[in-house]
XYZ file of N, CA and C in Angstrom:
285
model
N -63.796 -33.763 -30.799
C -62.903 -33.110 -29.859
C -61.954 -34.152 -29.288
N -60.695 -33.792 -29.218
C -59.689 -34.681 -28.647
C -59.671 -34.561 -27.134
N -58.927 -35.477 -26.515
C -58.888 -35.561 -25.061
C -57.457 -35.402 -24.565
N -57.315 -34.696 -23.453
C -56.052 -34.568 -22.745
C -56.151 -35.460 -21.514
N -55.412 -36.567 -21.518
C -55.425 -37.523 -20.416
C -54.235 -37.264 -19.501
N -54.433 -37.420 -18.196
C -53.337 -37.301 -17.245
C -53.433 -38.443 -16.241
N -52.312 -39.139 -16.040
C -52.218 -40.178 -15.017
C -51.042 -39.832 -14.115
N -51.167 -40.128 -12.826
C -50.093 -39.825 -11.896
C -50.569 -39.934 -10.460
N -49.868 -39.245 -9.574
C -50.174 -39.273 -8.142
C -51.000 -38.037 -7.766
N -50.868 -37.586 -6.531
C -51.674 -36.453 -6.061
C -51.314 -35.148 -6.758
N -50.108 -35.036 -7.301
C -49.772 -33.837 -8.071
C -50.616 -33.766 -9.335
N -51.055 -34.916 -9.815
C -51.948 -34.974 -10.977
C -53.400 -34.848 -10.534
N -53.769 -35.598 -9.494
C -55.180 -35.627 -9.097
C -55.654 -34.311 -8.504
N -54.781 -33.629 -7.788
C -55.185 -32.407 -7.117
C -55.597 -32.686 -5.685
N -55.761 -31.640 -4.920
C -56.139 -31.783 -3.520
C -57.586 -32.271 -3.445
N -57.814 -33.252 -2.586
C -59.144 -33.827 -2.358
C -59.724 -34.500 -3.585
N -58.917 -34.824 -4.574
C -59.445 -35.446 -5.789
C -59.296 -36.960 -5.706
N -60.384 -37.631 -5.884
C -60.429 -39.076 -5.890
C -60.975 -39.517 -7.236
N -60.854 -40.814 -7.580
C -61.431 -41.246 -8.859
C -62.890 -40.814 -8.979
N -63.252 -40.283 -10.116
C -64.600 -39.791 -10.428
C -64.991 -38.569 -9.598
N -64.029 -37.914 -8.992
C -64.287 -36.713 -8.209
C -64.356 -35.517 -9.153
N -65.381 -34.722 -9.008
C -65.517 -33.503 -9.800
C -64.872 -32.355 -9.036
N -63.945 -31.661 -9.686
C -63.308 -30.515 -9.042
C -64.337 -29.417 -8.808
N -64.235 -28.744 -7.672
C -65.100 -27.598 -7.406
C -64.681 -26.458 -8.331
N -65.514 -25.454 -8.532
C -65.102 -24.320 -9.366
C -63.799 -23.682 -8.874
N -63.616 -23.602 -7.565
C -62.381 -23.038 -7.013
C -61.176 -23.886 -7.417
N -61.288 -25.216 -7.235
C -60.193 -26.114 -7.603
C -59.966 -26.109 -9.115
N -61.049 -26.038 -9.854
C -60.966 -26.074 -11.311
C -60.186 -24.884 -11.860
N -60.316 -23.731 -11.229
C -59.592 -22.540 -11.677
C -58.102 -22.637 -11.393
N -57.716 -23.427 -10.415
C -56.324 -23.457 -9.977
C -55.583 -24.751 -10.297
N -56.282 -25.768 -10.751
C -55.642 -27.044 -11.068
C -54.936 -26.939 -12.416
N -53.780 -27.584 -12.550
C -52.977 -27.423 -13.760
C -53.605 -28.055 -14.987
N -54.421 -29.098 -14.833
C -54.977 -29.778 -16.000
C -56.016 -28.919 -16.741
N -57.017 -28.349 -16.066
C -57.911 -27.426 -16.768
C -57.184 -26.185 -17.278
N -56.177 -25.733 -16.521
C -55.402 -24.572 -16.960
C -54.683 -24.874 -18.269
N -54.064 -26.046 -18.362
C -53.388 -26.435 -19.599
C -54.380 -26.568 -20.745
N -55.540 -27.139 -20.482
C -56.576 -27.265 -21.510
C -56.998 -25.889 -22.010
N -57.149 -24.929 -21.106
C -57.512 -23.568 -21.508
C -56.408 -22.906 -22.318
N -55.144 -23.142 -21.956
C -54.035 -22.585 -22.725
C -53.995 -23.165 -24.141
N -54.259 -24.450 -24.270
C -54.318 -25.064 -25.596
C -55.467 -24.484 -26.412
N -56.597 -24.184 -25.751
C -57.747 -23.605 -26.443
C -57.415 -22.217 -26.980
N -56.600 -21.468 -26.252
C -56.190 -20.149 -26.730
C -55.373 -20.256 -28.016
N -54.734 -21.412 -28.197
C -53.944 -21.671 -29.399
C -54.800 -22.327 -30.487
N -56.097 -22.445 -30.245
C -57.007 -22.994 -31.244
C -57.201 -24.497 -31.178
N -56.661 -25.144 -30.156
C -56.801 -26.600 -30.018
C -57.764 -26.903 -28.880
N -58.865 -27.533 -29.199
C -59.898 -27.833 -28.216
C -59.714 -29.246 -27.663
N -59.633 -29.344 -26.352
C -59.508 -30.634 -25.680
C -60.438 -30.679 -24.490
N -61.034 -31.830 -24.266
C -61.638 -32.094 -22.964
C -60.555 -32.796 -22.158
N -60.654 -32.780 -20.837
C -59.607 -33.397 -20.032
C -60.157 -34.507 -19.154
N -59.308 -35.511 -18.931
C -59.635 -36.653 -18.077
C -58.502 -36.811 -17.081
N -58.819 -36.736 -15.805
C -57.835 -36.812 -14.737
C -57.886 -38.203 -14.102
N -56.824 -38.981 -14.286
C -56.727 -40.319 -13.687
C -55.647 -40.372 -12.614
N -55.396 -39.241 -11.977
C -54.434 -39.203 -10.881
C -55.030 -39.786 -9.618
N -54.190 -40.458 -8.835
C -54.609 -41.059 -7.565
C -53.574 -40.682 -6.510
N -54.013 -40.025 -5.462
C -53.100 -39.617 -4.406
C -52.434 -40.797 -3.716
N -51.120 -40.705 -3.508
C -50.369 -41.722 -2.783
C -49.981 -42.942 -3.592
N -50.268 -42.961 -4.874
C -50.009 -44.136 -5.694
C -48.528 -44.217 -6.074
N -48.025 -45.437 -6.259
C -46.649 -45.658 -6.687
C -46.566 -45.790 -8.208
N -45.338 -45.894 -8.716
C -45.137 -45.958 -10.166
C -45.776 -47.198 -10.783
N -45.753 -48.328 -10.078
C -46.379 -49.535 -10.618
C -47.885 -49.303 -10.816
N -48.517 -48.636 -9.865
C -49.941 -48.324 -9.987
C -50.218 -47.327 -11.096
N -49.344 -46.333 -11.234
C -49.506 -45.350 -12.305
C -49.400 -46.030 -13.664
N -48.399 -46.890 -13.831
C -48.241 -47.602 -15.102
C -49.400 -48.550 -15.362
N -49.919 -49.186 -14.322
C -51.096 -50.054 -14.456
C -52.295 -49.242 -14.953
N -52.516 -48.060 -14.353
C -53.612 -47.198 -14.788
C -53.411 -46.734 -16.231
N -52.173 -46.425 -16.579
C -51.852 -46.007 -17.939
C -52.173 -47.107 -18.938
N -51.733 -48.322 -18.662
C -51.975 -49.435 -19.583
C -53.466 -49.728 -19.741
N -54.226 -49.588 -18.663
C -55.672 -49.809 -18.748
C -56.384 -48.698 -19.513
N -55.764 -47.534 -19.585
C -56.364 -46.398 -20.279
C -56.045 -46.382 -21.772
N -54.976 -47.039 -22.180
C -54.529 -46.979 -23.571
C -55.598 -47.344 -24.605
N -56.482 -48.325 -24.340
C -57.487 -48.648 -25.358
C -58.440 -47.501 -25.707
N -58.596 -46.514 -24.833
C -59.523 -45.417 -25.140
C -58.808 -44.195 -25.709
N -57.473 -44.224 -25.735
C -56.707 -43.116 -26.294
C -56.685 -43.263 -27.815
N -57.012 -42.153 -28.499
C -57.051 -42.204 -29.962
C -56.071 -41.187 -30.551
N -55.883 -41.278 -31.830
C -54.970 -40.376 -32.522
C -55.403 -38.927 -32.295
N -54.453 -38.064 -31.968
C -54.743 -36.662 -31.707
C -54.913 -36.337 -30.243
N -55.073 -37.361 -29.400
C -55.173 -37.149 -27.956
C -53.787 -36.874 -27.382
N -53.760 -36.272 -26.202
C -52.513 -36.032 -25.483
C -52.567 -36.838 -24.195
N -51.472 -37.523 -23.904
C -51.381 -38.324 -22.687
C -50.191 -37.830 -21.867
N -50.452 -37.410 -20.630
C -49.403 -36.920 -19.734
C -49.232 -37.926 -18.607
N -47.994 -38.373 -18.416
C -47.666 -39.312 -17.353
C -46.894 -38.560 -16.280
N -47.488 -38.465 -15.095
C -46.833 -37.803 -13.977
C -46.128 -38.829 -13.114
N -44.837 -38.649 -12.923
C -44.058 -39.552 -12.081
C -44.322 -39.241 -10.609
N -43.935 -40.161 -9.747
C -44.120 -39.973 -8.312
C -42.799 -40.223 -7.590
N -42.820 -40.194 -6.277
C -41.625 -40.443 -5.483
C -41.166 -41.887 -5.652
N -39.871 -42.101 -5.681
C -39.321 -43.431 -5.922
C -39.657 -44.426 -4.815
N -39.938 -43.952 -3.613
C -40.166 -44.871 -2.506
C -41.631 -45.248 -2.299
N -42.510 -44.766 -3.139
C -43.925 -45.163 -3.036
C -44.116 -46.520 -3.693
N -44.887 -47.361 -3.036
C -45.122 -48.708 -3.544
C -46.611 -48.904 -3.824
N -46.910 -49.556 -4.919
C -48.272 -49.947 -5.243
C -48.279 -51.459 -5.472
N -49.303 -52.124 -4.992
C -49.456 -53.554 -5.175
C -50.712 -53.793 -5.984
N -50.559 -54.478 -7.092
C -51.677 -54.764 -7.986
C -52.178 -56.177 -7.682
N -53.447 -56.290 -7.338
C -54.040 -57.594 -7.029
C -55.061 -57.962 -8.095
N -55.277 -59.241 -8.270
C -56.307 -59.772 -9.162
C -56.146 -59.265 -10.594
N -54.937 -59.348 -11.097
C -54.692 -58.887 -12.476
C -55.006 -60.011 -13.421
């Protein structure tokens, strides 16, 4: 089974979603990532989804998360990059 990866800010993570946070059934029904996965399944394409969104993160942080995720992305996977507001700043330490 292939994977649908998403990286971005709170629009990606969802309300109350933190790293390794499991969406409640209520959130799961209304979040766009599981919804997109279900729509792809209706078309015969099965994907599990991985949400790497972080609320309040800037573009530098999003790109950092994306680059760290690339080694686990394989052929046939889908990767969605969600942009954020231009004025958000992320500082990467201990790289």
